[in-house]
Structures are given as structure tokens and as C-alpha cells.
Short mmCIF file of C-alpha atoms and ligand atoms in Angstrom, two decimals:
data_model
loop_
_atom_site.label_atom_id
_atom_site.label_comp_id
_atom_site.label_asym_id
_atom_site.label_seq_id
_atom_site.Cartn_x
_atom_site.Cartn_y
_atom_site.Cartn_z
CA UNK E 1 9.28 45.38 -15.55
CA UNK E 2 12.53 43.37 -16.00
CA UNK E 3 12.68 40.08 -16.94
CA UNK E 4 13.37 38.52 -13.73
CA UNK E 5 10.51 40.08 -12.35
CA UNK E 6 8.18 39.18 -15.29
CA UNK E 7 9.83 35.49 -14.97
CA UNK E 8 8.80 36.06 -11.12
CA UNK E 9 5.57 36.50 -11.96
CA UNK E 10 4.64 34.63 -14.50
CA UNK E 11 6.44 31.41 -14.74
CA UNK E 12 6.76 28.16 -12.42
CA UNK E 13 9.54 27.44 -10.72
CA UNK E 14 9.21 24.48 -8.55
CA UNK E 15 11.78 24.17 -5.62
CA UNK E 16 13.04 20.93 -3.30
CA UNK E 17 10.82 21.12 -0.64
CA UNK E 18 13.30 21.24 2.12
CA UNK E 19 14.04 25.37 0.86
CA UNK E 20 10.56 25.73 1.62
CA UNK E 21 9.23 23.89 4.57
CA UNK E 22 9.53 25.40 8.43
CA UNK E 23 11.49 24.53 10.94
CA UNK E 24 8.32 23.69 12.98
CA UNK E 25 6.81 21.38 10.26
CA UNK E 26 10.77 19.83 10.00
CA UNK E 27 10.35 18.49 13.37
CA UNK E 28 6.89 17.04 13.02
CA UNK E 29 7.86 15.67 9.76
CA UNK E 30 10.75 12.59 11.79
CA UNK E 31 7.64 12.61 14.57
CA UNK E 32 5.44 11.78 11.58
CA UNK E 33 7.91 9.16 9.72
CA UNK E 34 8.24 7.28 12.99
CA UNK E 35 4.59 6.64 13.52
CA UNK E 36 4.50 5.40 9.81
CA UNK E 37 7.63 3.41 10.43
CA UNK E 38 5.93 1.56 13.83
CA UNK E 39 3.08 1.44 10.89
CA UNK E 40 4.76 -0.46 8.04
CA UNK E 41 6.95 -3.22 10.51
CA UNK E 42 3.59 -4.03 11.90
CA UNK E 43 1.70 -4.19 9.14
CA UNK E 44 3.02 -5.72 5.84
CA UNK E 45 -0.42 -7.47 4.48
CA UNK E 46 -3.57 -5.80 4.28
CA UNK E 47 -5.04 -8.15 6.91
CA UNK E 48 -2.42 -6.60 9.14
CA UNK E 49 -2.82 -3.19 8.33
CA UNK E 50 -6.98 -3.78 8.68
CA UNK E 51 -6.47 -5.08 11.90
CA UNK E 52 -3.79 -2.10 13.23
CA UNK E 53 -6.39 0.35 11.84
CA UNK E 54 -9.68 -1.32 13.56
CA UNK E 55 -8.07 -1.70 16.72
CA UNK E 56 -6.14 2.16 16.72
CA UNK E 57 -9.81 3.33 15.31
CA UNK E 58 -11.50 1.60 18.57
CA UNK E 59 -8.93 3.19 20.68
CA UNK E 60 -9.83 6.61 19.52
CA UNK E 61 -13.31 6.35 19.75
CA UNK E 62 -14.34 4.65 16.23
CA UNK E 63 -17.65 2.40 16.77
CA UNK E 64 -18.43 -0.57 14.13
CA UNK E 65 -21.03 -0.04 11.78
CA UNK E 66 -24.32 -1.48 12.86
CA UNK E 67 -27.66 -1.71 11.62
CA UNK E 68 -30.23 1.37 12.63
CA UNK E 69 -26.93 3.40 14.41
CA UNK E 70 -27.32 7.16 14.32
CA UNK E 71 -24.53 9.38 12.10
CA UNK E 72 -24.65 12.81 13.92
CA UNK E 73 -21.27 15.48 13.49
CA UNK E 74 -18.79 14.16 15.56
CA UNK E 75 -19.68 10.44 14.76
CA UNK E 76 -16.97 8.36 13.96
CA UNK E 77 -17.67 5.09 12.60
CA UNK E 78 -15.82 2.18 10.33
CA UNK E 79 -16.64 -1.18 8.96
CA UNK E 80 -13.90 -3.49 8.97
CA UNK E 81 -14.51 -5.49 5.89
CA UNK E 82 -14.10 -9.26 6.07
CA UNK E 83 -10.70 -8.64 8.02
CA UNK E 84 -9.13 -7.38 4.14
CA UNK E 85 -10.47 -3.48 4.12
CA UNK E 86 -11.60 -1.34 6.30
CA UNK E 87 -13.78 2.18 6.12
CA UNK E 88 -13.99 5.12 8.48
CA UNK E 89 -16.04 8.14 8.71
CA UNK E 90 -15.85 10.78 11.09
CA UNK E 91 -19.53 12.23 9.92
CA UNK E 92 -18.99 16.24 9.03
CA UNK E 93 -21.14 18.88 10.67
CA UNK E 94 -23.43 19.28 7.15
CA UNK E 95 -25.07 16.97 5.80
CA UNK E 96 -24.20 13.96 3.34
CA UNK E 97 -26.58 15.07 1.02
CA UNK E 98 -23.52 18.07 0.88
CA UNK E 99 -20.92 15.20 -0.40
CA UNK E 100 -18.47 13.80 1.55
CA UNK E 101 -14.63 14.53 1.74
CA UNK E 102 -13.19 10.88 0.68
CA UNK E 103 -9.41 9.67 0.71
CA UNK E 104 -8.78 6.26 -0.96
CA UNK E 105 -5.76 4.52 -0.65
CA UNK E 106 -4.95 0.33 -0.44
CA UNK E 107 -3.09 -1.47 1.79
CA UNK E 108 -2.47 -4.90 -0.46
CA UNK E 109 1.61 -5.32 -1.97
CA UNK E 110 3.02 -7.27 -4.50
CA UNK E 111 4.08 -10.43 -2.50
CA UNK E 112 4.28 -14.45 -3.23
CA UNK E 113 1.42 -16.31 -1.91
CA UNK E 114 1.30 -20.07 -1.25
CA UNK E 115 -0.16 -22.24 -3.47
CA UNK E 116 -2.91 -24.29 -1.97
CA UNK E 117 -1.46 -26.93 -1.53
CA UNK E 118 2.15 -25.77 -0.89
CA UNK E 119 4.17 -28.23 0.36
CA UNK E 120 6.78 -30.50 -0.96
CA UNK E 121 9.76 -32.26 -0.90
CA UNK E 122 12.38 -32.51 -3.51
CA UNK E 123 15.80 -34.27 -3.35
CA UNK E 124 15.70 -33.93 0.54
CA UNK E 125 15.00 -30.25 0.39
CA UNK E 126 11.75 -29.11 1.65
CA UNK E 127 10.06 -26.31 -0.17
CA UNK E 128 6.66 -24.39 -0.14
CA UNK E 129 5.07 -23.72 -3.88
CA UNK E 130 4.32 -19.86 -4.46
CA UNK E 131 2.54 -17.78 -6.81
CA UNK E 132 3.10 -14.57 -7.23
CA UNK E 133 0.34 -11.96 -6.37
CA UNK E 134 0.41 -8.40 -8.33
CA UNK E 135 3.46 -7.26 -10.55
CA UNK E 136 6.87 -8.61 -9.30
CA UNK E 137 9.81 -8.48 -10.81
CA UNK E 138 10.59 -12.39 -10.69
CA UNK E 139 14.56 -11.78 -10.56
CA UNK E 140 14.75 -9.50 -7.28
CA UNK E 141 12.91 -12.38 -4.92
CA UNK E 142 15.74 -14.82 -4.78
CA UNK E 143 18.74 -14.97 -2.23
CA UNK E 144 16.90 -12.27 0.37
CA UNK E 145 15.42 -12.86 3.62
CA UNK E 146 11.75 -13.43 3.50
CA UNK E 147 8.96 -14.19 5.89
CA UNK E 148 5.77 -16.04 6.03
CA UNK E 149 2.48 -14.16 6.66
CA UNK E 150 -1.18 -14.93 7.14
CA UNK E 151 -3.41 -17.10 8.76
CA UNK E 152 -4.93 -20.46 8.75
CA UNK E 153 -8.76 -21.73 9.10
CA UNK E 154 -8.28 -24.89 10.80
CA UNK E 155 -10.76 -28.04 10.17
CA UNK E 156 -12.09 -27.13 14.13
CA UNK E 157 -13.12 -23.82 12.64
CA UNK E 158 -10.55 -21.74 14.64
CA UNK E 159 -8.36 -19.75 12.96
CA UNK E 160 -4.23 -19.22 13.22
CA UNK E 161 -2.16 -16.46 12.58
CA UNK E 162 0.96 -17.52 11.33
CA UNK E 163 4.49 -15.25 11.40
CA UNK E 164 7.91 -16.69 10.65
CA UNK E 165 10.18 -14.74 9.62
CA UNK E 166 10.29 -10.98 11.65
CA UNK E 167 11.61 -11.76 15.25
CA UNK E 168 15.00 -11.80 15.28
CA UNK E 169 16.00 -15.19 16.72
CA UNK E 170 13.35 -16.35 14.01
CA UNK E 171 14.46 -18.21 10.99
CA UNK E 172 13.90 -16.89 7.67
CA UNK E 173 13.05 -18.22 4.29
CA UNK E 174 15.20 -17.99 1.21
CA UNK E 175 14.28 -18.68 -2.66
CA UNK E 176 17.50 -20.04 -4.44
CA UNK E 177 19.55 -18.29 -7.23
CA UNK E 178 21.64 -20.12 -9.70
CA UNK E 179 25.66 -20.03 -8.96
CA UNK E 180 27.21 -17.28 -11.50
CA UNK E 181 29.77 -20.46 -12.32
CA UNK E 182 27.08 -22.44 -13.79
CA UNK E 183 24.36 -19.16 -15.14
CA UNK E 184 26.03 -18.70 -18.99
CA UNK E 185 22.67 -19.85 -20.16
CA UNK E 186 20.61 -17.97 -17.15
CA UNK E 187 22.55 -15.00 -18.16
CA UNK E 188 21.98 -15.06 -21.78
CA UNK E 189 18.16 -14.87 -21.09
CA UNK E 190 15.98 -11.60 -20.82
CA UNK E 191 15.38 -10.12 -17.53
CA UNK E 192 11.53 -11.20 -17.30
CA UNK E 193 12.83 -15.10 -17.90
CA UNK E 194 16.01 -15.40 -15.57
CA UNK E 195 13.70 -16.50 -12.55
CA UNK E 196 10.44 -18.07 -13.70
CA UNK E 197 7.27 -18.27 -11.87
CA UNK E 198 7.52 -21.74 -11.00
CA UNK E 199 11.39 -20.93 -10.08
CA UNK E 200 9.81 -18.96 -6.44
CA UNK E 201 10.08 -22.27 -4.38
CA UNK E 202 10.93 -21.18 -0.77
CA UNK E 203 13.37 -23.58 1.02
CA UNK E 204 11.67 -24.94 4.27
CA UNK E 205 14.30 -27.08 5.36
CA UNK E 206 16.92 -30.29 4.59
CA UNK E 207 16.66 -32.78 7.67
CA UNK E 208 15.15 -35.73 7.56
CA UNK E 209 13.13 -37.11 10.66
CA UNK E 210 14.86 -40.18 12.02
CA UNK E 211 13.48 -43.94 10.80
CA UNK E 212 12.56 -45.44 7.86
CA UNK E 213 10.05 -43.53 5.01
CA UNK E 214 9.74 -41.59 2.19
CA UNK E 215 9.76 -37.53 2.06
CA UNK E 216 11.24 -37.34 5.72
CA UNK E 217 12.37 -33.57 5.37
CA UNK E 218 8.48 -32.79 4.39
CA UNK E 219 7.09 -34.93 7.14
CA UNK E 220 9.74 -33.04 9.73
CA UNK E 221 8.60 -29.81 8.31
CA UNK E 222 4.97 -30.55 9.25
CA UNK E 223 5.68 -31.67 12.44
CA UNK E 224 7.12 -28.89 13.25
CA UNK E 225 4.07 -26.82 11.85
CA UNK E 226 2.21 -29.01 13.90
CA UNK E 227 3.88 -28.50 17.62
CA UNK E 228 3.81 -24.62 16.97
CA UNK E 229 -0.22 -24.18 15.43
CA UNK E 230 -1.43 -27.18 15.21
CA UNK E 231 -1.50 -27.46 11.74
CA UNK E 232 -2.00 -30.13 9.42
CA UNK E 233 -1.27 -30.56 5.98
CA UNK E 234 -5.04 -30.50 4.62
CA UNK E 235 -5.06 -26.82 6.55
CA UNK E 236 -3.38 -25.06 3.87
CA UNK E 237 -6.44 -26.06 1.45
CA UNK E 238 -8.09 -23.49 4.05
CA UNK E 239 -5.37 -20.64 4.61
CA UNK E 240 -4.13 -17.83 3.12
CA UNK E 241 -0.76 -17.94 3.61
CA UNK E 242 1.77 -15.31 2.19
CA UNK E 243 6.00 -14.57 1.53
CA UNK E 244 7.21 -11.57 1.81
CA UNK E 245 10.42 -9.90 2.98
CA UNK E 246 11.61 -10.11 6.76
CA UNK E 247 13.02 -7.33 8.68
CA UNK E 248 11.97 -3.58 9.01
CA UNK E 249 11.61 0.19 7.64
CA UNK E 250 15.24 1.65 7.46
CA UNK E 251 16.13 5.13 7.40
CA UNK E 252 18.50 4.91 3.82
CA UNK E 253 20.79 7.49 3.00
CA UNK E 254 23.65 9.02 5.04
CA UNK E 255 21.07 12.02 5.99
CA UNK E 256 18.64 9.71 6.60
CA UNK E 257 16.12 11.24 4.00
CA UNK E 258 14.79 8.57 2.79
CA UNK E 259 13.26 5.39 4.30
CA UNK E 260 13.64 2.29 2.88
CA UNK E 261 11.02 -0.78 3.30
CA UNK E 262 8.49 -3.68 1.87
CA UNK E 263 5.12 -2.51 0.93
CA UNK E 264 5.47 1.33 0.92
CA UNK E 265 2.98 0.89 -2.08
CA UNK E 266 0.75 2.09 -0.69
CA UNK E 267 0.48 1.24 2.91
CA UNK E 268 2.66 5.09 2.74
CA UNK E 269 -0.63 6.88 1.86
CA UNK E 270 -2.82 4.29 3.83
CA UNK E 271 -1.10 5.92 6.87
CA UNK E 272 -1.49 8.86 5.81
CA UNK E 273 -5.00 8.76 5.18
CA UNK E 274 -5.02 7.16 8.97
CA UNK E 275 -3.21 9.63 10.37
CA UNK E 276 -4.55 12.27 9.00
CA UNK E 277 -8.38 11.55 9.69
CA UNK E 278 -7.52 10.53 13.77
CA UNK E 279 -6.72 14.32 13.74
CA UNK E 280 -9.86 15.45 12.34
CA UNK E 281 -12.64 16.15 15.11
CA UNK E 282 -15.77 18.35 13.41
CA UNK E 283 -15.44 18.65 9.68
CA UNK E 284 -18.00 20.71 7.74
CA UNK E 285 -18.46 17.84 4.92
CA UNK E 286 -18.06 13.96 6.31
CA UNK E 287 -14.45 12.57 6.20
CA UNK E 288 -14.29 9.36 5.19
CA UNK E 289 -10.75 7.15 4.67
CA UNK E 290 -10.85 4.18 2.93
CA UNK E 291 -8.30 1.17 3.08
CA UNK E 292 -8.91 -1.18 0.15
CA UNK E 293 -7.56 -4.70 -0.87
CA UNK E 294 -6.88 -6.39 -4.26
CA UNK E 295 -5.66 -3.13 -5.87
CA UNK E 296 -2.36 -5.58 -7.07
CA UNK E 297 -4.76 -7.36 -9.38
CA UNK E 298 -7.16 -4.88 -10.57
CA UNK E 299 -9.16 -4.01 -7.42
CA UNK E 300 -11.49 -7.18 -7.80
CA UNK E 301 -13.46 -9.41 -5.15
CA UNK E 302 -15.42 -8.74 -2.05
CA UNK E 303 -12.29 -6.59 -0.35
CA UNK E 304 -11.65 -4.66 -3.69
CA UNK E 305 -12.27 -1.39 -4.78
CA UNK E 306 -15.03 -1.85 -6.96
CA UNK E 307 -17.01 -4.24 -4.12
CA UNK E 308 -20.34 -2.75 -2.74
CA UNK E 309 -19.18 -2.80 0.52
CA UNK E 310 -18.05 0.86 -0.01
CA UNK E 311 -21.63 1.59 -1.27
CA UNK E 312 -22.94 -0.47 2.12
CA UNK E 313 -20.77 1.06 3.97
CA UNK E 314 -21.77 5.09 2.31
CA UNK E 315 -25.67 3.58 2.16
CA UNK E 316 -26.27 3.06 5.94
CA UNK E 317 -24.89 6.79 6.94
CA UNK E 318 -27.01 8.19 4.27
CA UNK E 319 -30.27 6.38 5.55
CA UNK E 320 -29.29 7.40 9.15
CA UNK E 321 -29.33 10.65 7.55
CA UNK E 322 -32.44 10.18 5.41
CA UNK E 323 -30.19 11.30 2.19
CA UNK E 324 -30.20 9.58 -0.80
CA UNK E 325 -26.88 8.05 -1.53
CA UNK E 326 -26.59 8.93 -5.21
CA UNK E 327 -26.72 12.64 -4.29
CA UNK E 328 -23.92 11.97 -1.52
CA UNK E 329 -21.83 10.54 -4.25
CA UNK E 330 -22.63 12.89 -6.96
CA UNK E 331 -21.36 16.05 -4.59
CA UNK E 332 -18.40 14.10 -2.66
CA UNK E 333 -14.39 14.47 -3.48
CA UNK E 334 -12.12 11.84 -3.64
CA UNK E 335 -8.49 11.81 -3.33
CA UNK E 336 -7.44 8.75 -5.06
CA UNK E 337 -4.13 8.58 -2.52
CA UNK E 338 -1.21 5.88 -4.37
CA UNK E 339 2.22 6.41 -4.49
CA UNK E 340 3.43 7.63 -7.76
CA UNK E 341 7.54 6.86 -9.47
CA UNK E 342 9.80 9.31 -8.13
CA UNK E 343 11.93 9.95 -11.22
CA UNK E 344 15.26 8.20 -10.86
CA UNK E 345 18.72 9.92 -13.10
CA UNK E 346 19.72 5.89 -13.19
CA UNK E 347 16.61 5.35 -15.44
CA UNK E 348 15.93 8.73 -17.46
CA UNK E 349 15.06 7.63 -20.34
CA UNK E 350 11.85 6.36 -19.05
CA UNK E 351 10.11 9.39 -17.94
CA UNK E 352 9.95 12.87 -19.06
CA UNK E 353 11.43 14.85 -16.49
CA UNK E 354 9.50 17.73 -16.68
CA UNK E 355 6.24 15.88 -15.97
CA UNK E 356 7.62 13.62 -13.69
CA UNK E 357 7.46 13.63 -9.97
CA UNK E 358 10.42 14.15 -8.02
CA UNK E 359 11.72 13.00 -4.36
CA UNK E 360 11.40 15.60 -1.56
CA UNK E 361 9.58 17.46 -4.28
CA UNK E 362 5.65 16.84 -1.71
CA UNK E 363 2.86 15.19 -2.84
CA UNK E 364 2.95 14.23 -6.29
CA UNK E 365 -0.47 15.49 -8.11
CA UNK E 366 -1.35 12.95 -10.79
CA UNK E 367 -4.06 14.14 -13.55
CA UNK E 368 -3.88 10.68 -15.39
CA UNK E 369 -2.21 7.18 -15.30
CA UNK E 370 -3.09 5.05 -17.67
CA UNK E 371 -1.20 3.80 -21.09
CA UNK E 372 -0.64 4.44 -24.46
CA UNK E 373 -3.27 7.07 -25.11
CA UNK E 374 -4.43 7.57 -21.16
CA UNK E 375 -6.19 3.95 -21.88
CA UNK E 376 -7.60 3.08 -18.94
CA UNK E 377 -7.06 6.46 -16.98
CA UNK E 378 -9.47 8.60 -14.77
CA UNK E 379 -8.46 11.70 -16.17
CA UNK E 380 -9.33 14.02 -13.92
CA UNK E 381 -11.04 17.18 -15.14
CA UNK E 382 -9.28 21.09 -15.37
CA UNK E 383 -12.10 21.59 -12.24
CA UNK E 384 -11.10 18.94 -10.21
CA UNK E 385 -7.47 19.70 -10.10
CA UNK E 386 -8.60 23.42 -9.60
CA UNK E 387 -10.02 22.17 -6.65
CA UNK E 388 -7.20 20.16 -5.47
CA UNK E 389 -4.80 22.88 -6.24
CA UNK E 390 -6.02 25.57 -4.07
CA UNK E 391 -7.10 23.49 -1.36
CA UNK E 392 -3.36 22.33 -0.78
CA UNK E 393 -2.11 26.06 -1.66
CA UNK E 394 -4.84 27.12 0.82
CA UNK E 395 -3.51 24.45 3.16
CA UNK E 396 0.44 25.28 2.73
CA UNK E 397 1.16 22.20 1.19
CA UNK E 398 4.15 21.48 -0.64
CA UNK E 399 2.66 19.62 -3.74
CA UNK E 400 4.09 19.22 -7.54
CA UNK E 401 2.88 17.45 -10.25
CA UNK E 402 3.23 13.69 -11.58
CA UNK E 403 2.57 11.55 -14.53
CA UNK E 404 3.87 7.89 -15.08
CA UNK E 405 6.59 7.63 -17.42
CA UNK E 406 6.90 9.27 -20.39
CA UNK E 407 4.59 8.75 -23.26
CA UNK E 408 4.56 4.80 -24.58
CA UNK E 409 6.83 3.86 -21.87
CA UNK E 410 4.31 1.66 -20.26
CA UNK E 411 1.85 2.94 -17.36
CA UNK E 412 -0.69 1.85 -15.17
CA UNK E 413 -3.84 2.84 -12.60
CA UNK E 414 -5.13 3.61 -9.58
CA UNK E 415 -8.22 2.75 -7.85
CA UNK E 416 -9.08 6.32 -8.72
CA UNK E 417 -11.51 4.96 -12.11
CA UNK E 418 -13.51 3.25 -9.94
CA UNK E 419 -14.37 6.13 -7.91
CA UNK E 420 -14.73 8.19 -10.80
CA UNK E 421 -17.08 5.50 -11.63
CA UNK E 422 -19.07 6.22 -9.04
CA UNK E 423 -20.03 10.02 -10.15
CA UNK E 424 -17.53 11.28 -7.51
CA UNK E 425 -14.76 13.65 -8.24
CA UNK E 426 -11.46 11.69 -8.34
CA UNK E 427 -7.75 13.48 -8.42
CA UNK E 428 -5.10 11.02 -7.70
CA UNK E 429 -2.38 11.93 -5.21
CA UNK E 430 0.31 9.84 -3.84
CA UNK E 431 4.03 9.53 -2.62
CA UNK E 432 6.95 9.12 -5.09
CA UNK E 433 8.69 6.22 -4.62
CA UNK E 434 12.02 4.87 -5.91
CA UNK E 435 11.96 0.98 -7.10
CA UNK E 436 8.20 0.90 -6.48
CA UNK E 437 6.92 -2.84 -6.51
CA UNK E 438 10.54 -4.34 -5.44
CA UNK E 439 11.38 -6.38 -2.34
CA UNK E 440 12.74 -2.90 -1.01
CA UNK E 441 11.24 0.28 -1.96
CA UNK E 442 11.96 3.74 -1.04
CA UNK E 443 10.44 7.28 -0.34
CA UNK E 444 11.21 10.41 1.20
CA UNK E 445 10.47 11.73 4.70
CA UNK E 446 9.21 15.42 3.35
CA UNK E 447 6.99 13.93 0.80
CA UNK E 448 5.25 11.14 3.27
CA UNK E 449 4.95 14.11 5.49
CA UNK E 450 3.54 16.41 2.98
CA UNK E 451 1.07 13.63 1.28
CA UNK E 452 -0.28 13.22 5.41
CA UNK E 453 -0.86 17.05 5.24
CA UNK E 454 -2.35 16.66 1.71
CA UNK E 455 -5.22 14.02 3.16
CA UNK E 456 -5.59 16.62 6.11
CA UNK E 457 -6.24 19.34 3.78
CA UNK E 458 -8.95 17.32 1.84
CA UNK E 459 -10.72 16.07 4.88
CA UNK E 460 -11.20 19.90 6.12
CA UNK E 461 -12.55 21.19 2.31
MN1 MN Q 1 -0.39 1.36 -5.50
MN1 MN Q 2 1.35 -1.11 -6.91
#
């Protein structure tokens, strides 16, 4: 044998995945990235991308979860949670005493939220109060167009959903940066402490309602709050209101690789999840895609991923079934799908490339997250990426492998521990992404493509 052909067969070489996928799947791919990108305008909270997915589940057949329903093959079923997460099963043609296939991805971003009680005015400008919700870079949130989100429980008990911000003859909202003429001191100070927390005050407006009083600007502000939903200033004790950036998904590049948008984390493998499972009719084991909130701040609260509404939710199809729900979980799979960092040559040094995932590279495969020594990880086991491994080389899909940063860099997690707490198999799996967390984040069209194929794949298992 000569080398090359002992290299050939016994060493890796991992290629970009545009040498190796078809012509076929090259098409479908920009079909693909457009349905995301209708996706990701619409939905950029997760009380959006709940209520896109319960009404596009009803549309396809999806019934609400209620009490005493059946869960024959074929079934498909979700339980929107609270209006924050949502569940869906299509129930497999075994039984979920067998396990079921599970895909777990959320659909909450790093954003600014209002305070509750928001509004104020300040030498004749009028501002709302934010605080900042998951891990933001403080600096990038100034001087860029932003939006306002969310909705409103009104005294009457009705409730408004608010958006300012996306249409174009809309207004915007802007947070202030310091002139460069006057920042020698701003400049001088770390990254982390340029913009401060209470810096992210969004400018609401500067003119003053005609007459005589005090805080005009404010008052003109709520009035015009008022002629558009009715609010009133004690509302926003009741409201969850939220700032993020205005305008769309872009393609970004001169080849238009890459898309560039708010919230990719991880509303990119939400929709895929989605996607995926609407094109799943009779699996073997039960497919079932979950959408959670919180995952920002440590997958907490009622919407989280450590709430029992997933066990609620698992519980009543394994009664309808007459299964115990600790054997479902103890023989199910889940693909803990979250984007992962797509290394990037302008920061090297914070990664080791040969561990690290790369754009256009497919579905990053991530053993562990974590920090310093895997604290906090899931760590999944030598069988469980066996499994993963040749179900996507089964499946054709182009994969490669992931870890955050290199060792003592920093790190992170996934929701993927509290599956794994659970006594079900967790791998995580997830899109790399380029400036993950900031105001604009991007990924590539092969590996949003390829992570959609990925949660096919594990569905059909
Ligand atoms: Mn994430
Ligand atoms: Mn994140």
C-alpha cells in the first residue's frame, strides 16, 4: 500500500461541504434558507416564534393536547405552553415504551427588555428604561435601529401586541453613543464598561405637548401609546415588553453564502427542528420537537427547559399509551439542537482550530460545552455519539465536529444537561454561527440546510 492510500484509508480528512453536496440538495438548500428567512423576520421573540409554530402546526394537522385524547401512529399533537414554548409530537408507529426520537432547540435571544416601569423623561428627551436579558455585549446596542416587541395585559384583562419598529414607514428606536470628540475617558475604559447597563436607555422622543406642565415629552409619548393601544402608563406594570433590532434576515456576502440576522441563536435550529418534523408522516419511534424559552438565563421558570411541562406534556401520551413515562425517557434520544461558534481567522487565538467548528463545514457535532474542566457540561458518552454518527452517515449528512473555544478560553451550555438529566440520551448539535449573541449574527446556508437534514435524520432513527 502507498502512503496516500494508507492516508486514504485511515485518516480524516474533512472537506467544505460545498465539494461534497449534490446539485439536487444545492437547490433545496436556497428553497430551505428562504422558508427560515420568512421564519426569523416573523419571529424574533419566542412568543412569536410559539405562535408561528402553533398556528403552521394547526395548519398541518397538529391538534392541542387535551385531557383523555388518544396517541395512535400518525397522531400529531403539541401543547403550546403559556404562549413562551411549545411541544409537538407526531406519535411513531411503536410504542413509547420504545423511547422517543426528541430534538430540543429554544427560541428565546439575547435582547433588552423594559423595565417595569419604563418610562421617563429626562432633559426633554423621552426614554424607556431597559434591562438586558441573556449575555449582551453592552457596547454593540447603541447607535442601531431597534424595535419594540411584546405585548401588554391591559387593566380590562385584554391583552395587546405591541410592534414598533419593523414596517418600513415605522419609526425606530435608537440607544445613544458618546461623540468620539468628547469619549478620551469612554475610550480609556475596558470593553465590558464603555456602555453600562443603566447606559441602554432607548430614546422615545423630544417634543413637548403644547401648554403648561412638567415632563411634556413623556406625557406626549403616552398619548401617543394611548391613541394606537390604548395604553396607559400603569399597563407596563402588566406587560412584557422587549428591544430588539429592526429590519430583516440578509443574504451577506457577495455569493450570498451566508445570511445575516437577529436571533439566529437558536431560532436557526428551532426551524429546523420545525421543518424537519412537518415532513415526517409515520416514524417507527415518536418524533417529538421541542421549542423552549429562558435558555438566555439558564433555562429557568414555567417556559424553561427544566419546567415539567415537558414531563406533562411526555406524561399524557404515555398514559394514552398505558406506558410508564420513566421507561419512555430512559430509551428516548435527544438531539440537544443550539448553534455552536463557527471559528472566525479574526479571533484565532480563542479556539483550537482543529476542534473547532467551521462555516459551510454541516452540522457541527458537539460532545461537551461547558468550562474550565467540562464544568457544567453534558458530556455525551462514546455510545451516544456512535449513535449520532452513523445515523447522519446513514442519512448522507454533511456533519463535523465542534467544541467551544479552546481550553480556559471561557465556554458555556446547552439545554442538553437538562435532558441528560432526565435519563435520556443527549448529543448536542447545532449551526455555527459567526458573532453569536450580537445585534447581527451570521450563519451559512449549507450548514442551516444540513443541521434541517440532521433533525430529519434523528426523527426517522
Ligand atoms: Mn443557544
Ligand atoms: Mn445563546
Amino acid at each position: 500500500m502507498t502512503n496516500d492510500e494508507l492516508k486514504e484509508s485511515l485518516l480524516m480528512s474533512s472537506k467544505n461541504g460545498y465539494t461534497r453536496i449534490s446539485a439536487e440538495d444545492r437547490q433545496e438548500m436556497e428553497a430551505y434558507c428562504q422558508r427560515y428567512t420568512a421564519f426569523i423576520d416573523s419571529c424574533k421573540t419566542e412568543r412569536e416564534a410559539t405562535a408561528w409554530a402553533s398556528a403552521e402546526a394547526e395548519r398541518r394537522g397538529f391538534r392541542p393536547l387535551s385531557a383523555g385524547m388518544e396517541a395512535k401512529p400518525g397522531d400529531k399533537i403539541y401543547l403550546n405552553n403559556r404562549g413562551k414554548s411549545i411541544i409537538l409530537a407526531v406519535v411513531g408507529t411503536r410504542s413509547l415504551a420504545d423511547g422517543a426520537n426528541i430534538c430540543a432547540a429554544h427560541v428565546d435571544s439575547p435582547r433588552m427588555d423594559l423595565k417595569p416601569n419604563p418610562l421617563y423623561e429626562d432633559t426633554e428627551i423621552a426614554y424607556f428604561k431597559t434591562h438586558y436579558y441573556g449575555g449582551i455585549k453592552k457596547y454593540q446596542w447603541p447607535t442601531i435601529a431597534l424595535a419594540l416587541h411584546g405585548v401588554v395585559y391591559r387593566k380590562d384583562g385584554s391583552v395587546v401586541t405591541v410592534t414598533i419598529g419593523e414596517d418600513a414607514d415605522d419609526p425606530i428606536l435608537v440607544i445613544s453613543d458618546l461623540l468620539v470628540h468628547l469619549a478620551g475617558d469612554q475610550m480609556q475604559k475596558p470593553l465590558a464598561k464603555g456602555i453600562e447597563g443603566e447606559q441602554l436607555n432607548v430614546i422615545l422622543g423630544t417634543e413637548p405637548l403644547q401648554g403648561e406642565g412638567s415632563d411634556l415629552v413623556k406625557l406626549n409619548i403616552m398619548k401617543l401609546l394611548n391613541e394606537k393601544y390604548g395604553l396607559i402608563e400603569a399597563d407596563f406594570l402588566s406587560a412584557e415588553l422587549t428591544i430588539v433590532p429592526a429590519g430583516r434576515c440578509r443574504e451577506v456576502g457577495l455569493d450570498r453564502s451566508l445570511l445575516g440576522a437577529y436571533g439566529h441563536d437558536d431560532r436557526v435550529c428551532a426551524y429546523a427542528e420545525l421543518d424537519a418534523l412537518f415532513a415526517v408522516e409515520h416514524p417507527e419511534k415518536t418524533a417529538v420537537c421541542i421549542l423552549a424559552d429562558k435558555e438566555e438565563i439558564g433555562s429557568v421558570g414555567i417556559s424553561g427547559m427544566q419546567s415539567q411541562a415537558f414531563e406533562y406534556f411526555m406524561g399524557a401520551l404515555c398514559d394514552a399509551q398505558g406506558v410508564n413515562l420513566r421507561d419512555c425517557f430512559a430509551h428516548s434520544f435527544c438531539l440537544s439542537a443550539d448553534v455552536s461558534n463557527a471559528f472566525d481567522p479574526n479571533f484565532a487565538e480563542t479556539c483550537d482550530r482543529r476542534n473547532n467548528s467551521m462555516l459551510n463545514y454541516g452540522v457541527a457535532i458537539c460532545k461537551y460545552t461547558g468550562s474550565r474542566g467540562k464544568g457544567g457540561a453534558s458530556d455525551a458518552s462514546a455510545e451516544a455519539m456512535g449513535h449520532v454518527r452513523t445515523t447522519l452517515d446513514n442519512a448522507g449528512v454533511i456533519w463535523q465536529i465542534a467544541t467551544l473555544g479552546k481550553v480556559d478560553q471561557g465556554g458555556g451550555g446547552t439545554v442538553a444537561a437538562y435532558m441528560a438529566n432526565r435519563n435520556i440520551v443527549t448529543v448536542d448539535a447545532g449551526v455555527p454561527v459567526l458573532c453569536m449573541h450580537a445585534p447581527m449574527e451570521l450563519v451559512s446556508k449549507l450548514d442551516c440546510y444540513e443541521t434541517m437534514l440532521a433533525c430529519k435524520a434523528i426523527y426517522q432513527a
